[in-house]
mmCIF file of C-alpha atoms and ligand atoms in Angstrom:
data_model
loop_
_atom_site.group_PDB
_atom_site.id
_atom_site.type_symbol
_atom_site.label_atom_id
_atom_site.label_comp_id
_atom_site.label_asym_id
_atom_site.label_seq_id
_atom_site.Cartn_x
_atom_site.Cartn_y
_atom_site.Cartn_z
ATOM 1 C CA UNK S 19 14.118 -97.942 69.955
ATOM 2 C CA UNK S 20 17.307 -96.477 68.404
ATOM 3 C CA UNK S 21 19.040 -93.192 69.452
ATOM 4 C CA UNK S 22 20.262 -91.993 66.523
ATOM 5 C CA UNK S 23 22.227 -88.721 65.341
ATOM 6 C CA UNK S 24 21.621 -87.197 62.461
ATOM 7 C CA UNK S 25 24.354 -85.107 60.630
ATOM 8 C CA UNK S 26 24.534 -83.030 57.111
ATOM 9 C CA UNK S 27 21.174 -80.748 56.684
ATOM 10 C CA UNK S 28 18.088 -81.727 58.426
ATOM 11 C CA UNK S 29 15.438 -79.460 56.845
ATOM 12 C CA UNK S 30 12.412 -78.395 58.689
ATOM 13 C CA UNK S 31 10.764 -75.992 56.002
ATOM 14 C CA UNK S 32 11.721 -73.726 53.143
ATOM 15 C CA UNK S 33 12.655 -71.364 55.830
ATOM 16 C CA UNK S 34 14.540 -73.475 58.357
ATOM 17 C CA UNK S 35 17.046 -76.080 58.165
ATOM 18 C CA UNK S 36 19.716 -77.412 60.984
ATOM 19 C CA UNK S 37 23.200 -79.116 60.673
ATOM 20 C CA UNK S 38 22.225 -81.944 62.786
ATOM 21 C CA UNK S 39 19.301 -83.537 65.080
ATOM 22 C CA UNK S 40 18.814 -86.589 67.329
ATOM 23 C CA UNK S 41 16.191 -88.935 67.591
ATOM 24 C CA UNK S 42 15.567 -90.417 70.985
ATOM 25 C CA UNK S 43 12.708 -92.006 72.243
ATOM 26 C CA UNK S 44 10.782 -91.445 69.613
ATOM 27 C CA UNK S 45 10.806 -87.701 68.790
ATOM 28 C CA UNK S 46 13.097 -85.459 67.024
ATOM 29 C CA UNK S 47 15.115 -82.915 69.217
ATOM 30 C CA UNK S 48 17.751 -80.065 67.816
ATOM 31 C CA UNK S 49 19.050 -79.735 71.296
ATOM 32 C CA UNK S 50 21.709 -81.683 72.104
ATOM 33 C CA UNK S 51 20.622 -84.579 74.767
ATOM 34 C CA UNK S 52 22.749 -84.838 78.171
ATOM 35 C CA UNK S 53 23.743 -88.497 77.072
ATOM 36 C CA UNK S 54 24.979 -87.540 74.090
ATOM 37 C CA UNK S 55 28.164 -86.427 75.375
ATOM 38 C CA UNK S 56 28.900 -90.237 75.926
ATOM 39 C CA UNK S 57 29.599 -89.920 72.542
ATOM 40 C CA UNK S 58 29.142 -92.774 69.637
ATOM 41 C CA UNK S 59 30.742 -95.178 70.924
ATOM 42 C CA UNK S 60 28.088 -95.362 73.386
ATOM 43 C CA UNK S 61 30.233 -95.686 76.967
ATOM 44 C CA UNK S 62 27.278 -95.089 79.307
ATOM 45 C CA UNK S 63 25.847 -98.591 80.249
ATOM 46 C CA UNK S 64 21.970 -98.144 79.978
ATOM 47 C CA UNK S 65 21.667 -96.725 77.234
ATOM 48 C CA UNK S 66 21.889 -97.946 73.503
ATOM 49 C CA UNK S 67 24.486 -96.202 71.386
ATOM 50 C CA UNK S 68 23.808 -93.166 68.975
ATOM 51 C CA UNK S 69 23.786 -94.410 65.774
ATOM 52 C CA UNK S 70 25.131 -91.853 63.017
ATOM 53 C CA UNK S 71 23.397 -91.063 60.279
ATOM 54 C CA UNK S 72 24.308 -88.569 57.632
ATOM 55 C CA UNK S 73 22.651 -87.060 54.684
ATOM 56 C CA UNK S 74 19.789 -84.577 53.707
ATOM 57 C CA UNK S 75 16.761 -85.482 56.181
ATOM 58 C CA UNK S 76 13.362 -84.214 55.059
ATOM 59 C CA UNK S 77 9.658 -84.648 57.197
ATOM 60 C CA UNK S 78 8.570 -87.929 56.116
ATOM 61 C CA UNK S 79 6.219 -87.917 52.687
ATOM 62 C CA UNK S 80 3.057 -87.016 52.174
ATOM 63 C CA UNK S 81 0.992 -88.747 49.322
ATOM 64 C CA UNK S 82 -2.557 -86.913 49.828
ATOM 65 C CA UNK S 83 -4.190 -89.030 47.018
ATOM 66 C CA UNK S 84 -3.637 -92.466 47.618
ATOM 67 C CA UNK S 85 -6.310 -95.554 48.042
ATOM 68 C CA UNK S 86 -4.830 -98.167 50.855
ATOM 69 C CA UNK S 87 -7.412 -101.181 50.268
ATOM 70 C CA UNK S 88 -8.185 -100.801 46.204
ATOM 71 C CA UNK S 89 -6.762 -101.909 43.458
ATOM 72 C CA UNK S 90 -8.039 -102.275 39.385
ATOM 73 C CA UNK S 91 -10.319 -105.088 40.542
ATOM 74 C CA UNK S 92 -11.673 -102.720 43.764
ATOM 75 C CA UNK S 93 -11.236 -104.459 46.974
ATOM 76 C CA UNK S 94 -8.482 -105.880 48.135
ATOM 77 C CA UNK S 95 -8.371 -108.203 51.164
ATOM 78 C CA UNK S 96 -6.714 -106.515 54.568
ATOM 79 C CA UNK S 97 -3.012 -108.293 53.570
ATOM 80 C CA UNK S 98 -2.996 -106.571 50.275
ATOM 81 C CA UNK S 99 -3.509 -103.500 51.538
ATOM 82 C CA UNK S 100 -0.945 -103.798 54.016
ATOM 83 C CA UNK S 101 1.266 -104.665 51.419
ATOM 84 C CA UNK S 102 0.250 -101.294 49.756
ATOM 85 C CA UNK S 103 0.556 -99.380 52.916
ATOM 86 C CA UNK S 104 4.186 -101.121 52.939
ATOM 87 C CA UNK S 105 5.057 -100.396 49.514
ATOM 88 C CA UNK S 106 4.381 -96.460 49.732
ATOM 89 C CA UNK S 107 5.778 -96.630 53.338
ATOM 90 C CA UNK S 108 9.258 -97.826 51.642
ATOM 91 C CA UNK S 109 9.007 -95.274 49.365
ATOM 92 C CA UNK S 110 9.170 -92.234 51.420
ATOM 93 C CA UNK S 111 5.657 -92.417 51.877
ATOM 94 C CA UNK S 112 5.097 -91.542 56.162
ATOM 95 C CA UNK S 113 1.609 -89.819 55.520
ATOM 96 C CA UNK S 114 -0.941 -91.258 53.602
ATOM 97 C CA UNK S 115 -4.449 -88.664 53.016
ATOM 98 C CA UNK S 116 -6.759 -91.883 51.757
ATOM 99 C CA UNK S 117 -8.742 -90.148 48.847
ATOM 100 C CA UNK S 118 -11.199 -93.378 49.237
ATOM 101 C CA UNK S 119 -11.323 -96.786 50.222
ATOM 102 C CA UNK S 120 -13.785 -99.507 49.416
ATOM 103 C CA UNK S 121 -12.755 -101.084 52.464
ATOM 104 C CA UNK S 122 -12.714 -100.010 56.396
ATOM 105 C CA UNK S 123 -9.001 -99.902 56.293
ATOM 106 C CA UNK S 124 -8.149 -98.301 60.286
ATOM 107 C CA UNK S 125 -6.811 -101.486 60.823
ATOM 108 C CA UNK S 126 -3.399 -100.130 58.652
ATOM 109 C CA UNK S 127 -3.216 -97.663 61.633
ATOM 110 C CA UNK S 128 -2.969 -99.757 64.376
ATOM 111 C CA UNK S 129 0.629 -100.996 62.563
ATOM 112 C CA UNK S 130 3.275 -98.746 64.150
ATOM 113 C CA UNK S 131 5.513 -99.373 61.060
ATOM 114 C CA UNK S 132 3.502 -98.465 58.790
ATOM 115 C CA UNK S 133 2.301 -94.925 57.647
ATOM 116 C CA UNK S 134 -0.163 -92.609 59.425
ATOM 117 C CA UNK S 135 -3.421 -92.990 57.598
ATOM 118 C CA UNK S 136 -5.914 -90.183 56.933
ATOM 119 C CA UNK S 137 -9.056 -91.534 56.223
ATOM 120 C CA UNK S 138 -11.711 -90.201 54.231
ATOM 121 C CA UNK S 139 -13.982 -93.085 54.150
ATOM 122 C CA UNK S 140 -15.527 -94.699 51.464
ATOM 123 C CA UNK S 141 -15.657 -91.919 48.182
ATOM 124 C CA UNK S 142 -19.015 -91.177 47.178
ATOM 125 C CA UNK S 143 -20.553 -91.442 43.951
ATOM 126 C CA UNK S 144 -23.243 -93.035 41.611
ATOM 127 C CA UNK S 145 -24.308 -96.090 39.902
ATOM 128 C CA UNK S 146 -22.808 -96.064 36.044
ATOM 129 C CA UNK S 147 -21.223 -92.657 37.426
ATOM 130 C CA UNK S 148 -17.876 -93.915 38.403
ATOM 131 C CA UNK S 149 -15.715 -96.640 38.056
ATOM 132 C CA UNK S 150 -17.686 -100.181 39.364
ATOM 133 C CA UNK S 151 -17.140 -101.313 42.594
ATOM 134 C CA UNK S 152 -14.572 -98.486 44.300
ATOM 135 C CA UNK S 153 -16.996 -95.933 45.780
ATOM 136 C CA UNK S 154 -20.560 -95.903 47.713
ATOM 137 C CA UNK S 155 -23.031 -95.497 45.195
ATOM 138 C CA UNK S 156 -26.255 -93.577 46.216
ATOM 139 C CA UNK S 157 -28.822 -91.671 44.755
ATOM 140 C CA UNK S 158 -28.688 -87.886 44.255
ATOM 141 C CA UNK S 159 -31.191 -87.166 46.513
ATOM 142 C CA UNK S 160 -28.623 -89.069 49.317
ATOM 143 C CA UNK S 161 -25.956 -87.053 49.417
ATOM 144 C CA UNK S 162 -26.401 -85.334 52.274
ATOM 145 C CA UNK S 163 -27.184 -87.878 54.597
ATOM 146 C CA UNK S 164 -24.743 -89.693 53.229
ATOM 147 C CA UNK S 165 -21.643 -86.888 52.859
ATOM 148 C CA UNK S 166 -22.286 -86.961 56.736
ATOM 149 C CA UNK S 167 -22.715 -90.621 57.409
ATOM 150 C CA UNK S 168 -18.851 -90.781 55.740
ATOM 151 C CA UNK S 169 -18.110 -87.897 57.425
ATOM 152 C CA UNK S 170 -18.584 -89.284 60.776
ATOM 153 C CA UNK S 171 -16.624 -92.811 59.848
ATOM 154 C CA UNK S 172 -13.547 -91.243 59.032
ATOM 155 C CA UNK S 173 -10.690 -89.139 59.984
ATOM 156 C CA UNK S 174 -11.701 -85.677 59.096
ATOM 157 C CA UNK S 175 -11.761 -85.378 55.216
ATOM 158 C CA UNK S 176 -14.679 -87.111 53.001
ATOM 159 C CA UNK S 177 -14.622 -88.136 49.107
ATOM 160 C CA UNK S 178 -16.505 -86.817 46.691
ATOM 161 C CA UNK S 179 -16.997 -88.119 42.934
ATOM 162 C CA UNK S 180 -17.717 -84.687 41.274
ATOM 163 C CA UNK S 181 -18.023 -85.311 37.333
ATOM 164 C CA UNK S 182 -17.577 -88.703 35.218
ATOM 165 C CA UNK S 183 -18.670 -89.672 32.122
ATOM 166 C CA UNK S 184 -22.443 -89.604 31.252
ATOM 167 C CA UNK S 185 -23.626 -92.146 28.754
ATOM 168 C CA UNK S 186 -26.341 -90.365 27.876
ATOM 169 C CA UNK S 187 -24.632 -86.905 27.203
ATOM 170 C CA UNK S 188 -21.459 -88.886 25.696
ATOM 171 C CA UNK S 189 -19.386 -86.375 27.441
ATOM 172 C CA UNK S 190 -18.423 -85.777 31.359
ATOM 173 C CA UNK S 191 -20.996 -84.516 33.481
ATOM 174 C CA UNK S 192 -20.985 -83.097 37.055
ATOM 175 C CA UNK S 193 -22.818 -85.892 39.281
ATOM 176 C CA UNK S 194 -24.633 -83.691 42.097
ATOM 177 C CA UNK S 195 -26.683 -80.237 41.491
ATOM 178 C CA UNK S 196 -25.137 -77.327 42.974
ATOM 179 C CA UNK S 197 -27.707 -76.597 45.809
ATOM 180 C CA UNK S 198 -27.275 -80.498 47.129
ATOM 181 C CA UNK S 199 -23.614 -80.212 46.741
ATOM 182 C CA UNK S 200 -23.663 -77.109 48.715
ATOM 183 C CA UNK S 201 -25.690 -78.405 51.306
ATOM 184 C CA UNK S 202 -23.498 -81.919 52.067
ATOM 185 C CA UNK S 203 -20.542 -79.883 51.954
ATOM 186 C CA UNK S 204 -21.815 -77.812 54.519
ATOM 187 C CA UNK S 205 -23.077 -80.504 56.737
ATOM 188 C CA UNK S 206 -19.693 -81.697 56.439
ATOM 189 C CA UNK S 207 -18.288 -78.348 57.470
ATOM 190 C CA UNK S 208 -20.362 -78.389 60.762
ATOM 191 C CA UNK S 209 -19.037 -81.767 61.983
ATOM 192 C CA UNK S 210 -15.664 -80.296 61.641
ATOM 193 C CA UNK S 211 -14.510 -82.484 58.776
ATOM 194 C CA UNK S 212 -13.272 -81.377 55.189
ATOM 195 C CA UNK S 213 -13.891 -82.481 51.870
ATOM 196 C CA UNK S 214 -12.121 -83.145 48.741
ATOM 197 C CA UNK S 215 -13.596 -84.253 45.143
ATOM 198 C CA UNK S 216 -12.552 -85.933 42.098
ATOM 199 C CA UNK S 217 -13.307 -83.574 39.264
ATOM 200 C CA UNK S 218 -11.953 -83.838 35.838
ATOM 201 C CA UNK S 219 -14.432 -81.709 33.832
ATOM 202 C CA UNK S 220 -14.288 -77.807 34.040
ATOM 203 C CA UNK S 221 -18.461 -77.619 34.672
ATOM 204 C CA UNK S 222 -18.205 -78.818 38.391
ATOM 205 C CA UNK S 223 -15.311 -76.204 39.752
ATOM 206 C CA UNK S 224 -17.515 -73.206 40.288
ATOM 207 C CA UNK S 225 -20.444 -75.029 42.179
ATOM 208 C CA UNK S 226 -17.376 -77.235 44.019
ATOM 209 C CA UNK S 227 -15.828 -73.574 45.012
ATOM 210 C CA UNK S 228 -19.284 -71.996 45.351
ATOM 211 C CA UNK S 229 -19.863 -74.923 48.061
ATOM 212 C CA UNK S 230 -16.124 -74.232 50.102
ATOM 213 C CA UNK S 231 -14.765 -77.586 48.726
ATOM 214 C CA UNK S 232 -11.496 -77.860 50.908
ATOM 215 C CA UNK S 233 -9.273 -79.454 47.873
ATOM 216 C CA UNK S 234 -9.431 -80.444 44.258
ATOM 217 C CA UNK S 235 -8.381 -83.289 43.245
ATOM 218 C CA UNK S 236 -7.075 -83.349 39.440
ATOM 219 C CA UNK S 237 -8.018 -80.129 38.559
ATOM 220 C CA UNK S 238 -7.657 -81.124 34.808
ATOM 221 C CA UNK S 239 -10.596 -78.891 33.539
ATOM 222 C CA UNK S 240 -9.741 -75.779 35.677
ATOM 223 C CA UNK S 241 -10.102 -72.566 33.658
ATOM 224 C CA UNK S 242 -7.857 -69.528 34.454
ATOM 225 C CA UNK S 243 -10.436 -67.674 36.423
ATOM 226 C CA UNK S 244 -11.310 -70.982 38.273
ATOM 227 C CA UNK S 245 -7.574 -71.417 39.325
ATOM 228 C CA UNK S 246 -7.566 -67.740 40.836
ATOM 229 C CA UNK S 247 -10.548 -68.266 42.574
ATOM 230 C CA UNK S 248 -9.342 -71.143 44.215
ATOM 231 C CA UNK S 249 -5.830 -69.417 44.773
ATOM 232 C CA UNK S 250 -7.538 -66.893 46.655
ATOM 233 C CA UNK S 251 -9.681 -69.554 48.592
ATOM 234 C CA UNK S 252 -6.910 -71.046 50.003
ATOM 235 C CA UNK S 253 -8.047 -74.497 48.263
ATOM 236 C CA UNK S 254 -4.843 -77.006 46.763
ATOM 237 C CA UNK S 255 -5.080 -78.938 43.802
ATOM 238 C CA UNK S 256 -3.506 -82.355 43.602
ATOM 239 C CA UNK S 257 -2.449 -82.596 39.721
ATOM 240 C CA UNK S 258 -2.089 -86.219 39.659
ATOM 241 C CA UNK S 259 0.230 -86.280 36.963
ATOM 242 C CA UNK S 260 0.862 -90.548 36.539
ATOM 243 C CA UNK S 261 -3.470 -90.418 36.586
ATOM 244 C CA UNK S 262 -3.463 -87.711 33.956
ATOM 245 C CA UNK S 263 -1.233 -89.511 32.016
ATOM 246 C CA UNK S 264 -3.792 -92.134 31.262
ATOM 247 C CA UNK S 265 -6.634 -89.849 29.344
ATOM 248 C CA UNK S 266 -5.057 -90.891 26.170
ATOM 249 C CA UNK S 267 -6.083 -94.153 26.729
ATOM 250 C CA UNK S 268 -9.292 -93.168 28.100
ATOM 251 C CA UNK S 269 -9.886 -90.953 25.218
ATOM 252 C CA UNK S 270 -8.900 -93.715 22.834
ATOM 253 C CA UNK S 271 -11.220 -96.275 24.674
ATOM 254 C CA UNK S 272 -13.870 -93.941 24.133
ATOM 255 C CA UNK S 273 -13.431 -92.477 20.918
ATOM 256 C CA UNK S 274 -15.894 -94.719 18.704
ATOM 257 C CA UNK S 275 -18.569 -94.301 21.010
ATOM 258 C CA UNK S 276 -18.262 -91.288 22.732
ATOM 259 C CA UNK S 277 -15.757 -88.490 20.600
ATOM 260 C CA UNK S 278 -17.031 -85.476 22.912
ATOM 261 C CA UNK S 279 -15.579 -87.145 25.516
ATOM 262 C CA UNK S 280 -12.555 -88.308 23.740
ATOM 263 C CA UNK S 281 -11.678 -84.870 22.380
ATOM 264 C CA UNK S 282 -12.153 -83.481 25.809
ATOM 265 C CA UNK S 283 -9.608 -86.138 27.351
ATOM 266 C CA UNK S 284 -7.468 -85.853 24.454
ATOM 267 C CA UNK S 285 -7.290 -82.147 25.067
ATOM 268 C CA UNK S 286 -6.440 -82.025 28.467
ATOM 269 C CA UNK S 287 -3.977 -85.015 28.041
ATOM 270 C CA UNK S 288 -2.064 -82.714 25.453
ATOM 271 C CA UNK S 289 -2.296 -80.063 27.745
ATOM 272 C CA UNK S 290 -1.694 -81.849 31.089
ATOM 273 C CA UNK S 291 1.916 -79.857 31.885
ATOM 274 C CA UNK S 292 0.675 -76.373 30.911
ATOM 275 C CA UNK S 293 -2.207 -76.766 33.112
ATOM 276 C CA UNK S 294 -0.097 -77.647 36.319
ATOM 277 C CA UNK S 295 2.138 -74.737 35.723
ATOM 278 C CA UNK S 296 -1.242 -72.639 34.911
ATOM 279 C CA UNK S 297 -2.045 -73.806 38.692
ATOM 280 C CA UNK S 298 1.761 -72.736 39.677
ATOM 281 C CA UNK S 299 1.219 -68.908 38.116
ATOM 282 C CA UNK S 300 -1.993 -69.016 40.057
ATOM 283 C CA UNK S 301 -1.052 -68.828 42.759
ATOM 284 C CA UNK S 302 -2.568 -72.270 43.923
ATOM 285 C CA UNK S 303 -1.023 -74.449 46.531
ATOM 286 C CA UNK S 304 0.065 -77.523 44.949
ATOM 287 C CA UNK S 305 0.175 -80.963 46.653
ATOM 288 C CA UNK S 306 1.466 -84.220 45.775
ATOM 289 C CA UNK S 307 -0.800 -87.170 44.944
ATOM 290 C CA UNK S 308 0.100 -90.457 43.367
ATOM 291 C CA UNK S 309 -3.490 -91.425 42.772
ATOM 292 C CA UNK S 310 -2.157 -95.238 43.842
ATOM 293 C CA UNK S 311 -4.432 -98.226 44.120
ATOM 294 C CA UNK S 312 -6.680 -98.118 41.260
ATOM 295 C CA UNK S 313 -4.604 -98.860 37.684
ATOM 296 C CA UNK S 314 -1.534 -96.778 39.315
ATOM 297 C CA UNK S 315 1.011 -99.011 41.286
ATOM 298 C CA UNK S 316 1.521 -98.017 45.596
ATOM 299 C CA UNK S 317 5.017 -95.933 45.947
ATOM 300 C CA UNK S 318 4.955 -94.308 43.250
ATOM 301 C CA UNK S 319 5.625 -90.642 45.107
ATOM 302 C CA UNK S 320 9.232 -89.679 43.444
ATOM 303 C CA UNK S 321 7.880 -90.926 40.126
ATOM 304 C CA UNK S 322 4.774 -88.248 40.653
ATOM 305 C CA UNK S 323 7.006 -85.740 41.709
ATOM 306 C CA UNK S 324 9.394 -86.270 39.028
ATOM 307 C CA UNK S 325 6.486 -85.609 36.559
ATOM 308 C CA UNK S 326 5.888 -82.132 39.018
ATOM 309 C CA UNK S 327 9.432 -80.987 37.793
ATOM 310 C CA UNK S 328 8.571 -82.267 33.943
ATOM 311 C CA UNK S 329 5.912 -80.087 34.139
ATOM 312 C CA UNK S 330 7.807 -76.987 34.907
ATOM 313 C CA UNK S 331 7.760 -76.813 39.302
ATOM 314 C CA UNK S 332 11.195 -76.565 40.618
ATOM 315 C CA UNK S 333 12.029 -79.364 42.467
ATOM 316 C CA UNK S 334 12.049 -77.436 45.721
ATOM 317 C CA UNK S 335 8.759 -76.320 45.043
ATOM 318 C CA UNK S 336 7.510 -80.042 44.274
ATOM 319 C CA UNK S 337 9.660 -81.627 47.577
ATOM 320 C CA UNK S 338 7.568 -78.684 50.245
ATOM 321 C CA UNK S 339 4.625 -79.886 48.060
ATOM 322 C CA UNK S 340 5.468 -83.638 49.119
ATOM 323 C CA UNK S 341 6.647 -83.086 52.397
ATOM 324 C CA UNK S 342 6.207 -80.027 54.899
ATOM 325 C CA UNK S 343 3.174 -77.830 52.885
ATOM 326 C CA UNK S 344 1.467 -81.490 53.031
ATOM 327 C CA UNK S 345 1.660 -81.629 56.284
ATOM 328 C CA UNK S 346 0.582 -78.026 57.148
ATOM 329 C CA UNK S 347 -2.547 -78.125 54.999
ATOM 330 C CA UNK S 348 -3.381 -81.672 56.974
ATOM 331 C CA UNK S 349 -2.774 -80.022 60.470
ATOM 332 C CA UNK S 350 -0.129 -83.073 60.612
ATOM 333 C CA UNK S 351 3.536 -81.754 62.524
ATOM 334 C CA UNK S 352 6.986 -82.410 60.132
ATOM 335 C CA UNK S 353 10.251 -82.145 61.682
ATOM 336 C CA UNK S 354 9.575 -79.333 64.418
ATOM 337 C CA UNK S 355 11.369 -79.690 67.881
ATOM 338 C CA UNK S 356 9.605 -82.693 69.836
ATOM 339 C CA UNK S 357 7.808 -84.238 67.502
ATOM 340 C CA UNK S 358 7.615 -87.606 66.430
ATOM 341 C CA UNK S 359 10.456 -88.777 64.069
ATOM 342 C CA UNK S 360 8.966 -89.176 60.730
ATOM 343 C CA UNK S 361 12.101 -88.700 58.050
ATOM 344 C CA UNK S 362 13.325 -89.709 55.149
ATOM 345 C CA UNK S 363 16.906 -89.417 54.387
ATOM 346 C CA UNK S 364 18.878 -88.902 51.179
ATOM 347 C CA UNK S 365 22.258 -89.279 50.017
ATOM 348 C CA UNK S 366 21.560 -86.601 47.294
ATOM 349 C CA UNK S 367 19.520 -82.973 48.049
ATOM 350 C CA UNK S 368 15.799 -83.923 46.362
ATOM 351 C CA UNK S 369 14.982 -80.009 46.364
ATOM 352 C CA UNK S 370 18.190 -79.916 43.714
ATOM 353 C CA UNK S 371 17.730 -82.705 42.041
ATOM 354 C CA UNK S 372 14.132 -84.187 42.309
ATOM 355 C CA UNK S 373 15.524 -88.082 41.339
ATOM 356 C CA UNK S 374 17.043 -87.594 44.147
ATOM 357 C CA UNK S 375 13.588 -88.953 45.867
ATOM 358 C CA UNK S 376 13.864 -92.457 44.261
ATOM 359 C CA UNK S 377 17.158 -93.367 46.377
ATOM 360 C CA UNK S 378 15.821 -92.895 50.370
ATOM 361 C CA UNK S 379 18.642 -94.335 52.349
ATOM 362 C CA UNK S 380 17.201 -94.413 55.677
ATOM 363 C CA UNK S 381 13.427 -94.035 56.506
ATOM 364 C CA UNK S 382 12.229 -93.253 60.438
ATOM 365 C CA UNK S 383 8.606 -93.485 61.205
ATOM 366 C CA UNK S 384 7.558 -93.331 64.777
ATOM 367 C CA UNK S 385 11.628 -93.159 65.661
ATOM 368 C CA UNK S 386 12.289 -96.209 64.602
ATOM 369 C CA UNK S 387 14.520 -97.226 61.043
ATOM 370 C CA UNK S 388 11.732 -98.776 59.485
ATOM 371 C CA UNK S 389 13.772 -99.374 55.952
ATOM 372 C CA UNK S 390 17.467 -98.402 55.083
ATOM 373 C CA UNK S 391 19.307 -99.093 51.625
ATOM 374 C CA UNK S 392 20.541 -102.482 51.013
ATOM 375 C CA UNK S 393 19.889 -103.499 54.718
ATOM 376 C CA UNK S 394 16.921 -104.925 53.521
ATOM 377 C CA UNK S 395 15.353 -103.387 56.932
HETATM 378 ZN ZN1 ZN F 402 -8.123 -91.451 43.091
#
């Protein structure tokens, strides 16, 4: 495992930051070790040399919306979504929250170089209520047992499908009533595990905040009132700005048969940049969330945090969101003294200039380089 020195700004937080840090046996340290006095060139005999690195280090990524084991056709076999877990991994990506999988996919965590996984289990919803073949679908009356059947499989957080279209209505519809939604969420809440839901359509906020959901997911049909109320409920939204970008397709699919819906999509489509910095003037805590493995491509992260800044979040705003406030709100440590060495560093400052996050030059999970530019590591 390398010992390596890092130089330039290693930032911890929006509060914190250090000139330099090593990396030895796995962990991060801003203490200067014993053997470091042997200096670069490495002159004591057991042990490897430091090897320098310099730039603007940041806690390792955090895409809290991403599905490891789906793509557009739903399951993937387990080399695919190692592949995934690979792609987002070489993007920055060193925390993955799973927002849903159709597939058991622990085995991703027993790869050391690949990224902690989250998992929420498989995301729960209904038949001809969601998308075919991504989530477990069950029967209203279900829910419960099943919120905590999920609840027990994975790591702490389950999925919940909250509104999608209804063919009958023509228009999205929430999928649960309130009381059942209340009660899962609470069953949840006494194993000691969260839970997040999908929810485009303003009608399911206040029973999903009524019921202590734990985070929001798109948060395209939020009103005003439901923002502050979730503000003051500590719950983040995940905008999932490269997912919103697709309701003008899915309005235009729809149009002919089903223009409530369109208009609806349509609307919030035109209105998709307002409504994150709506979320911003809040008060809400933001978070970053690619929304990969369904139509959206794995390592995507700087692209969805590009669109953060589009919308109107400074950039240092949007790189906390993707990095140490992720990690916070998951109970998962960044770059404080001891722990493990999960960075990403940049030639360029990302909380100056947010394209900053498409060029990592050096990526440490677990203490080890696990990708560097053009070494093709
Ligand atoms: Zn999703």
């Amino acid at each position: 495992m390398a010992r390596l020195h890092l130089t330039g700004t290693v930032v911890v937080d929006a509060a914190t930051q250090h000139d330099e840090a090593w990396v030895e046996d796995g962990h991060i340290t801003f203490t200067r070790p014993v053997t470091a006095d042997a200096g670069a060139s490495g002159t004591t005999t057991q042990n490897e040399p430091w090897v320098e690195i310099s730039g603007v280090a940041i806690p390792g990524l955090v895409d809290v919306h991403c599905h490891v084991g789906l793509d557009s056709g739903g399951a993937v076999d387990p080399e695919l979504a190692l592949k995934q877990a690979t792609v987002d991994r070489d993007a920055g990506t060193l925390l993955i929250r799973d927002a849903g999988s159709p597939i058991d996919n622990s085995f991703v965590q027993a790869h050391e170089d690949l990224p902690r996984l989250i998992r929420a289990g498989r995301f729960i919803a209904r038949p001809k209520r969601y998308l075919r073949g991504y989530g477990r679908e069950i029967e209203v009356e279900d829910l419960v047992r099943v919120v905590v059947e999920e609840a027990k499989r994975g790591d702490g957080w389950v999925k919940i499908i909250s509104d999608w279209i209804d063919r009958d209505t023509g228009d999205l519809e929430p999928l649960w009533p309130a009381d059942l939604l209340a009660e899962a969420i609470a069953a949840a809440h006494a194993l000691g595990v969260r839970v997040t839901a999908h929810t485009f359509a303003t009608e399911s906020i206040d029973p999903l905040l009524d019921a202590r959901i734990d985070c929001i997911e798109h948060g395209t049909g939020m009103t005003r009132g439901q923002m502050e109320r979730a503000a003051a409920a500590g719950v983040p939204v995940v905008p999932t700005l490269l997912q919103v970008a697709n309701f003008e397709n899915y309005a235009a699919q729809g149009r002919a048969k089903f223009p409530a819906y369109a208009e609806r999509m349509q609307r919030m489509y035109d209105n998709r940049f307002a409504q994150v910095r709506a979320f911003r003037d809040a008060g809400l805590t933001l978070l970053v969330g690619t929304d990969a493995g369904g139509t959206i491509g794995h390592g995507a992260i700087a692209e969805e945090a590009e669109l953060m800044v589009e919308a109107g979040i400074p950039a240092a705003e949007v790189v906390a969101a993707a990095s140490w406030s992720a990690r916070h709100f998951l109970g998962a440590r960044g770059l404080t003294e001891g722990a493990s060495a999960d960075l990403v560093i940049y030639p360029r400052d990302p909380r100056r200039d947010i394209t900053a996050l498409r060029e990592p030059a050096t990526i440490v999970l677990r203490g080890s380089v696990v990708a560097s530019a053009g070494s093709g590591a």
